[in-house]
Amino acid sequence: MVLEAILVLLAYNEGLLQEPEMRDYGGDNLKQSALDVLYTLALLQGVIFGYRETFANFKGSLVDAVSLQYDEPDLGVAVLQYLQEIRSGCAKNPSFAAGRNLVTFAVDLLESKSGDGYVRGLEILGALLRLPIMETSANSGDRRRRRVQLGQLVLIRQQLTASASFGHIVHRLLVTLGPRSPYNKRIRECAATIVLHVAGEILVEQFRRGIHCISSLLDPYGQCCLSHDHRRPAWLPEAYGRSTVLEPYEREWLMETWKSSRGCDQEHDRPDRLSPESDEKDDDHCKDMMFLGMLILGALAADNVNRTAMANSRGLIAKLIAPVSLDLLHSVGHGAWSKIMSKSLQVMNLLVDAPGEAGTDLRHEMLGNKKAISAMEAILECDQCGEKLQMLAMEILAALAIGYWRQSGGSS
């Protein structure tokens, strides 16, 4: 139709068509139809141009608004990348944006081979999962925002578990939060948060050293020693923060990559160190990571198959029971460690009932830890420990006693 309209107008201009009485635009019905088409095209072009200008002017404000809503200043880069992808896709196919949103964009990034894309996906999903859910309110706007938040959680779980790459994604997440992960604590925390969200769909037997990676979160010394005793080299990209576990060739590659991106050609062009964070913040982060690890293990232990695999996992019980064995409640303080101690006892209460030979060996290991037994007995006698902790300690001690009685043949 566009070509026909142009040909009609050219024919009039060349005098190939006779013009009858001029009406409206100054032409007959054929010429009027041709002009209608061209004017419509001009209008559409103006709308598209206006949209592009609006996007260019307001994309910064939109990115800032999203970052502010999720309290994640670093989320802006990922949001801008998402907007640019949608814009580029819609320019080729107007239906490109159908069914796509920030969650699907982040899941696609987790599946990508690009390291930078993977980190962006972690940042997006981590921010969405950390956002506190609004409490129920009579305000219709608040109720709508609450539904949106809950819907995001549902969508994240659905998109991850339904993905054909779910196993690959989980493996990558476990490696990211593992003891030899080169990523900094913020990225590792994002990975742990995502693993917790889908823990109910994970069978640990399918992931070699998966429990080892998760249990590394329970080691407060492994989490804090680098922050307290070392300063993070300034040449490391922000996503990396654990230089002491990197191989020499990895450190050299990261240093050269960072220097190149900064335009630093000489060694003296970069500072040697970054300012260390305060010990108090590091300690808080250690506890947060330990608690996340406890939550993941608790979610996994709800499955009988996982419970048996966890009972067979070498070294897990020692790390899990460490806060109890050290009696941190009474040696450090109830306020500082009660939350972690409660979760530790909850997970042990699940594992102590593990069936078969694995459960027997686990109970035997726990009975051999005299410090842990003494600490749980101290909880029963402490007025500050609270009823919840006392009930958990009592259930564990009772299960150990019954298991020992059965193992000894039921004799007194």
Coordinates of C-alpha atoms in Angstrom, one line a residue:
M1 CA 0.0 0.0 0.0
V2 CA 2.9 2.4 0.8
L3 CA 4.4 1.8 -2.6
E4 CA 1.1 2.3 -4.3
A5 CA 0.6 5.7 -2.5
I6 CA 4.0 6.9 -3.5
L7 CA 3.4 5.9 -7.2
V8 CA 0.1 7.7 -7.3
L9 CA 1.6 10.9 -5.9
L10 CA 4.5 10.7 -8.4
A11 CA 2.0 10.2 -11.3
Y12 CA 0.2 13.4 -10.3
N13 CA 3.4 15.3 -10.1
E14 CA 4.4 14.2 -13.6
G15 CA 1.0 15.0 -15.0
L16 CA 0.2 11.4 -15.9
L17 CA -3.1 11.6 -14.0
Q18 CA -5.7 14.3 -14.5
E19 CA -6.7 16.2 -11.4
P20 CA -10.5 16.8 -11.2
E21 CA -12.1 19.3 -8.8
M22 CA -9.8 19.8 -5.8
R23 CA -11.2 18.8 -2.4
D24 CA -9.8 18.7 1.1
Y25 CA -6.0 18.1 0.5
G26 CA -6.6 19.3 -3.1
G27 CA -7.1 16.0 -5.0
D28 CA -9.5 13.2 -5.8
N29 CA -10.3 10.2 -3.8
L30 CA -7.2 8.3 -5.1
K31 CA -4.9 11.1 -4.2
Q32 CA -6.6 11.6 -0.9
S33 CA -6.1 8.0 0.0
A34 CA -2.4 8.2 -1.0
L35 CA -1.9 11.2 1.2
D36 CA -3.8 9.5 4.1
V37 CA -1.2 6.7 4.0
L38 CA 1.8 9.0 3.9
Y39 CA 0.5 11.3 6.7
T40 CA -0.2 8.2 8.8
L41 CA 3.3 7.0 8.2
A42 CA 4.6 10.4 9.3
L43 CA 2.5 10.2 12.4
L44 CA 3.8 6.7 13.3
Q45 CA 7.3 7.8 12.7
G46 CA 6.8 10.7 15.0
V47 CA 5.3 8.4 17.7
I48 CA 8.3 6.1 17.4
F49 CA 10.7 9.0 17.5
G50 CA 8.9 10.4 20.6
Y51 CA 9.1 7.0 22.3
R52 CA 12.8 6.7 21.6
E53 CA 13.4 10.2 23.0
T54 CA 11.3 9.5 26.1
F55 CA 13.2 6.3 26.7
A56 CA 16.5 8.1 26.3
N57 CA 15.4 10.8 28.7
F58 CA 13.8 8.7 31.4
K59 CA 15.7 5.5 31.4
G60 CA 18.1 6.9 33.9
S61 CA 15.3 7.9 36.2
L62 CA 13.7 4.4 35.8
V63 CA 17.0 2.7 36.6
D64 CA 17.4 4.9 39.7
A65 CA 13.9 4.2 40.8
V66 CA 14.3 0.4 40.6
S67 CA 17.7 0.5 42.4
L68 CA 16.1 2.7 45.1
Q69 CA 13.1 0.3 45.5
Y70 CA 15.3 -2.7 46.0
D71 CA 17.9 -0.8 48.0
E72 CA 20.6 -2.1 45.6
P73 CA 22.7 0.8 44.1
D74 CA 24.6 -1.7 42.0
L75 CA 21.4 -3.1 40.5
G76 CA 21.2 -0.1 38.0
V77 CA 23.7 -1.6 35.5
A78 CA 21.7 -4.8 35.3
V79 CA 18.4 -3.0 34.9
L80 CA 19.8 -0.8 32.2
Q81 CA 21.1 -3.8 30.4
Y82 CA 17.6 -5.4 30.6
L83 CA 16.0 -2.2 29.2
Q84 CA 18.4 -2.1 26.3
E85 CA 17.8 -5.7 25.4
I86 CA 14.1 -5.2 25.4
R87 CA 14.5 -2.1 23.2
S88 CA 16.7 -3.9 20.8
G89 CA 14.5 -6.9 20.6
C90 CA 11.3 -4.9 20.1
A91 CA 12.9 -2.9 17.3
K92 CA 13.2 -6.2 15.4
N93 CA 10.1 -7.9 16.6
P94 CA 7.3 -5.9 18.4
S95 CA 6.2 -9.1 20.3
F96 CA 9.7 -9.7 21.7
A97 CA 8.8 -8.3 25.1
A98 CA 5.8 -10.6 25.5
G99 CA 6.3 -12.8 28.6
R100 CA 9.6 -11.2 29.4
N101 CA 10.5 -9.4 32.6
L102 CA 13.4 -8.8 35.0
V103 CA 13.1 -12.3 36.5
T104 CA 13.2 -14.1 33.1
F105 CA 16.1 -11.8 32.1
A106 CA 18.0 -12.8 35.2
V107 CA 17.4 -16.5 34.8
D108 CA 18.7 -16.3 31.2
L109 CA 21.8 -14.6 32.6
L110 CA 22.4 -17.4 35.1
E111 CA 22.4 -19.8 32.1
S112 CA 24.8 -17.8 30.1
K113 CA 28.5 -18.7 29.6
S114 CA 29.5 -15.1 30.3
G115 CA 31.0 -14.6 33.7
D116 CA 29.8 -10.9 33.8
G117 CA 26.3 -12.0 32.7
Y118 CA 26.2 -14.7 35.4
V119 CA 27.1 -12.1 38.1
R120 CA 24.4 -9.7 36.8
G121 CA 21.9 -12.5 37.1
L122 CA 23.0 -13.2 40.7
E123 CA 22.6 -9.6 41.6
I124 CA 19.1 -9.2 40.2
L125 CA 17.7 -12.4 41.8
G126 CA 19.5 -11.7 45.0
A127 CA 18.0 -8.3 45.3
L128 CA 14.5 -9.5 44.5
L129 CA 14.7 -12.3 47.1
R130 CA 16.2 -10.1 49.8
L131 CA 13.4 -7.5 49.6
P132 CA 11.2 -7.8 52.7
I133 CA 7.7 -8.9 52.0
M134 CA 5.2 -6.2 52.9
E135 CA 2.8 -7.0 55.7
T136 CA -0.9 -7.3 55.0
S137 CA -2.6 -3.9 54.8
A138 CA -6.1 -2.5 54.3
N139 CA -4.6 -0.1 51.7
S140 CA -5.3 -1.3 48.2
G141 CA -2.0 0.0 46.9
D142 CA -0.1 -1.9 49.6
R143 CA -2.0 -5.1 48.9
R144 CA -1.2 -4.8 45.2
R145 CA 2.5 -4.3 45.9
R146 CA 2.4 -7.3 48.3
R147 CA 0.9 -9.5 45.5
V148 CA 3.6 -8.3 43.1
Q149 CA 6.3 -9.3 45.6
L150 CA 4.8 -12.7 46.3
G151 CA 4.3 -13.2 42.5
Q152 CA 8.0 -12.5 42.0
L153 CA 9.0 -15.1 44.5
V154 CA 6.7 -17.7 42.8
L155 CA 8.0 -16.7 39.3
I156 CA 11.6 -17.0 40.4
R157 CA 11.1 -20.5 41.7
Q158 CA 9.1 -21.5 38.6
Q159 CA 11.6 -20.1 36.1
L160 CA 14.6 -21.8 37.9
T161 CA 13.1 -25.2 38.5
A162 CA 11.4 -25.5 35.1
S163 CA 14.6 -24.6 33.3
A164 CA 16.3 -27.4 31.3
S165 CA 19.5 -26.0 32.8
F166 CA 18.3 -26.2 36.4
G167 CA 21.0 -28.8 37.4
H168 CA 23.7 -26.7 35.7
I169 CA 22.5 -23.6 37.5
V170 CA 22.5 -25.3 40.9
H171 CA 25.9 -26.7 40.3
R172 CA 27.2 -23.2 39.4
L173 CA 25.6 -21.7 42.4
L174 CA 27.1 -24.3 44.8
V175 CA 30.5 -23.7 43.4
T176 CA 30.0 -19.9 43.8
L177 CA 29.3 -20.2 47.5
G178 CA 31.9 -23.0 48.0
P179 CA 35.1 -22.6 50.0
R180 CA 37.3 -22.0 46.9
S181 CA 35.0 -19.5 45.3
P182 CA 36.8 -16.4 44.1
Y183 CA 33.7 -14.2 44.4
N184 CA 33.3 -11.7 47.1
K185 CA 30.9 -12.0 50.0
R186 CA 28.1 -10.0 48.3
I187 CA 28.1 -12.3 45.3
R188 CA 28.3 -15.4 47.5
E189 CA 25.4 -14.2 49.6
C190 CA 23.3 -13.8 46.5
A191 CA 24.2 -17.3 45.4
A192 CA 23.3 -18.7 48.9
T193 CA 20.0 -16.8 48.9
I194 CA 19.0 -18.3 45.5
V195 CA 20.0 -21.8 46.6
L196 CA 17.8 -21.4 49.7
H197 CA 14.9 -20.4 47.6
V198 CA 15.0 -23.6 45.5
A199 CA 16.4 -25.9 48.2
G200 CA 13.2 -27.9 48.3
E201 CA 13.9 -29.1 44.7
I202 CA 17.5 -30.1 45.2
L203 CA 18.7 -33.6 45.7
V204 CA 22.2 -33.3 47.1
E205 CA 23.3 -36.7 45.8
Q206 CA 23.2 -35.3 42.3
F207 CA 25.9 -32.7 43.1
R208 CA 29.3 -34.0 44.1
R209 CA 30.7 -31.9 47.0
G210 CA 27.4 -30.0 47.1
I211 CA 27.1 -30.4 50.9
H212 CA 30.8 -29.5 51.2
C213 CA 30.1 -26.2 49.5
I214 CA 27.1 -25.4 51.6
S215 CA 28.7 -26.4 54.9
S216 CA 31.6 -24.0 54.1
L217 CA 29.2 -21.2 55.0
L218 CA 29.1 -22.5 58.6
D219 CA 32.8 -21.9 59.2
P220 CA 33.1 -18.4 60.8
Y221 CA 36.8 -18.4 60.6
G222 CA 36.8 -19.1 56.9
Q223 CA 34.4 -16.3 56.3
C224 CA 36.1 -13.7 58.5
C225 CA 39.8 -14.4 58.4
L226 CA 40.3 -12.7 55.0
S227 CA 38.4 -9.6 56.1
H228 CA 40.2 -9.3 59.5
D229 CA 43.7 -10.3 58.6
H230 CA 44.0 -9.3 54.9
R231 CA 43.1 -6.4 52.8
R232 CA 41.5 -7.1 49.4
P233 CA 43.9 -6.2 46.6
A234 CA 42.7 -3.1 44.7
W235 CA 43.4 -4.7 41.3
L236 CA 40.7 -7.3 41.8
P237 CA 37.4 -6.6 40.0
E238 CA 34.6 -5.8 42.4
A239 CA 33.0 -9.3 41.9
Y240 CA 36.2 -11.0 43.1
G241 CA 37.3 -10.8 46.7
R242 CA 39.2 -13.9 47.9
S243 CA 42.6 -13.6 46.3
T244 CA 44.3 -16.1 48.7
V245 CA 42.3 -19.1 47.2
L246 CA 43.2 -18.2 43.6
E247 CA 45.8 -20.0 41.7
P248 CA 48.8 -17.8 40.6
Y249 CA 47.7 -17.8 36.9
E250 CA 44.2 -16.8 38.0
R251 CA 45.6 -13.8 40.1
E252 CA 47.8 -12.8 37.2
W253 CA 44.9 -12.9 34.7
L254 CA 42.6 -10.9 36.9
M255 CA 45.3 -8.3 37.6
E256 CA 46.0 -7.9 33.9
T257 CA 42.3 -7.8 33.0
W258 CA 41.7 -5.1 35.7
K259 CA 44.7 -3.0 34.7
S260 CA 43.6 -3.1 31.0
S261 CA 40.1 -2.1 31.9
R262 CA 41.4 0.8 34.0
G263 CA 43.9 1.9 31.4
C264 CA 46.8 1.2 33.8
D265 CA 49.9 0.3 31.9
Q266 CA 52.3 0.5 34.8
E267 CA 52.4 -1.2 38.1
H268 CA 52.5 2.0 40.0
D269 CA 49.4 3.3 38.3
R270 CA 47.2 1.3 40.7
P271 CA 46.9 1.5 44.5
D272 CA 48.1 -1.6 46.4
R273 CA 45.2 -1.9 48.8
L274 CA 41.7 -1.0 49.5
S275 CA 40.5 0.1 52.9
P276 CA 39.4 -2.8 55.0
E277 CA 35.9 -3.0 56.3
S278 CA 35.2 -2.7 60.0
D279 CA 35.5 -5.9 62.1
E280 CA 32.0 -5.4 63.4
K281 CA 30.5 -5.4 59.9
D282 CA 32.6 -8.5 59.0
D283 CA 31.4 -10.3 62.1
D284 CA 27.7 -9.5 61.2
H285 CA 28.3 -10.8 57.7
C286 CA 29.9 -14.0 59.1
K287 CA 26.8 -14.6 61.2
D288 CA 24.5 -13.9 58.3
M289 CA 26.3 -16.3 56.1
M290 CA 26.3 -19.0 58.8
F291 CA 22.6 -18.5 59.3
L292 CA 22.0 -18.8 55.5
G293 CA 23.9 -22.0 55.5
M294 CA 21.9 -23.4 58.4
L295 CA 18.6 -22.4 56.6
I296 CA 19.8 -24.2 53.4
L297 CA 20.7 -27.4 55.4
G298 CA 17.4 -27.3 57.2
A299 CA 15.5 -27.0 54.0
L300 CA 17.5 -29.9 52.5
A301 CA 17.1 -32.1 55.6
A302 CA 13.3 -32.0 55.2
D303 CA 13.7 -34.6 52.5
N304 CA 14.5 -38.2 53.7
V305 CA 16.9 -38.9 50.8
N306 CA 18.8 -35.7 51.5
R307 CA 18.8 -36.4 55.2
T308 CA 20.6 -39.8 54.6
A309 CA 23.1 -38.2 52.3
M310 CA 23.8 -35.4 54.8
A311 CA 24.3 -37.9 57.6
N312 CA 26.9 -39.6 55.4
S313 CA 28.6 -36.4 54.6
R314 CA 32.0 -36.3 56.2
G315 CA 32.7 -33.3 58.3
L316 CA 29.2 -31.8 58.2
I317 CA 28.2 -32.7 61.7
A318 CA 31.4 -31.3 63.1
K319 CA 30.7 -27.9 61.5
L320 CA 27.0 -28.0 62.3
I321 CA 27.5 -28.8 65.9
A322 CA 30.5 -26.3 66.3
P323 CA 28.4 -23.4 67.7
V324 CA 27.0 -25.8 70.3
S325 CA 30.3 -27.4 71.1
L326 CA 31.9 -24.0 71.7
D327 CA 28.9 -23.1 73.9
L328 CA 28.8 -19.7 72.2
L329 CA 25.5 -18.8 73.9
H330 CA 27.2 -18.7 77.3
S331 CA 30.8 -17.8 76.3
V332 CA 29.9 -14.9 74.0
G333 CA 26.3 -14.0 74.6
H334 CA 22.7 -15.0 74.1
G335 CA 21.8 -12.0 72.0
A336 CA 24.7 -12.5 69.5
W337 CA 24.3 -16.3 68.9
S338 CA 20.8 -17.4 69.9
K339 CA 19.4 -17.2 66.3
I340 CA 22.2 -19.3 64.9
M341 CA 22.1 -21.7 67.8
S342 CA 18.4 -22.2 67.4
K343 CA 18.8 -23.1 63.7
S344 CA 21.8 -25.3 64.4
L345 CA 19.7 -27.3 66.9
Q346 CA 16.8 -27.5 64.5
V347 CA 18.9 -29.0 61.8
M348 CA 20.6 -31.5 64.2
N349 CA 17.1 -32.5 65.4
L350 CA 16.2 -33.4 61.9
L351 CA 19.5 -35.3 61.2
V352 CA 19.5 -37.2 64.5
D353 CA 16.5 -39.2 63.2
A354 CA 18.2 -40.2 59.9
P355 CA 17.4 -43.8 59.1
G356 CA 19.7 -46.7 58.6
E357 CA 23.4 -47.1 59.2
A358 CA 24.0 -43.4 58.3
G359 CA 21.7 -42.3 61.2
T360 CA 23.4 -44.7 63.6
D361 CA 26.9 -43.4 62.7
L362 CA 25.7 -39.8 63.1
R363 CA 24.2 -40.4 66.5
H364 CA 27.4 -42.2 67.6
E365 CA 29.5 -39.2 66.4
M366 CA 27.3 -36.8 68.3
L367 CA 27.4 -38.9 71.5
G368 CA 31.2 -38.8 71.2
N369 CA 31.2 -35.0 71.3
K370 CA 31.2 -34.5 75.1
K371 CA 31.5 -30.7 74.7
A372 CA 28.3 -30.6 72.7
I373 CA 26.4 -32.8 75.1
S374 CA 27.5 -30.7 78.1
A375 CA 26.5 -27.5 76.2
M376 CA 23.0 -28.9 75.5
E377 CA 22.7 -29.9 79.2
A378 CA 23.7 -26.3 80.1
I379 CA 20.9 -25.0 77.9
L380 CA 18.4 -27.0 79.9
E381 CA 19.6 -25.4 83.1
C382 CA 19.9 -21.8 81.8
D383 CA 17.1 -19.4 82.5
Q384 CA 18.1 -17.1 79.6
C385 CA 18.1 -19.7 76.8
G386 CA 14.3 -19.7 76.4
E387 CA 11.8 -22.4 76.0
K388 CA 12.4 -23.0 72.3
L389 CA 16.1 -23.7 72.7
Q390 CA 15.5 -25.9 75.7
M391 CA 12.9 -28.0 73.9
L392 CA 15.2 -28.5 70.9
A393 CA 18.1 -29.5 73.2
M394 CA 15.8 -31.9 75.1
E395 CA 14.6 -33.6 71.9
I396 CA 18.1 -34.1 70.6
L397 CA 19.4 -35.5 73.9
A398 CA 16.3 -37.8 74.1
A399 CA 16.8 -39.1 70.6
L400 CA 20.5 -39.8 71.3
A401 CA 19.6 -41.6 74.5
I402 CA 17.0 -43.8 72.7
G403 CA 19.4 -44.5 69.9
Y404 CA 22.1 -45.5 72.3
W405 CA 19.6 -47.7 74.2
R406 CA 18.5 -49.5 71.0
Q407 CA 22.1 -49.9 69.8
S408 CA 23.0 -51.6 73.1
G409 CA 20.2 -54.1 72.7
G410 CA 17.7 -52.4 75.0
S411 CA 19.4 -53.4 78.1
S412 CA 19.6 -51.0 81.1

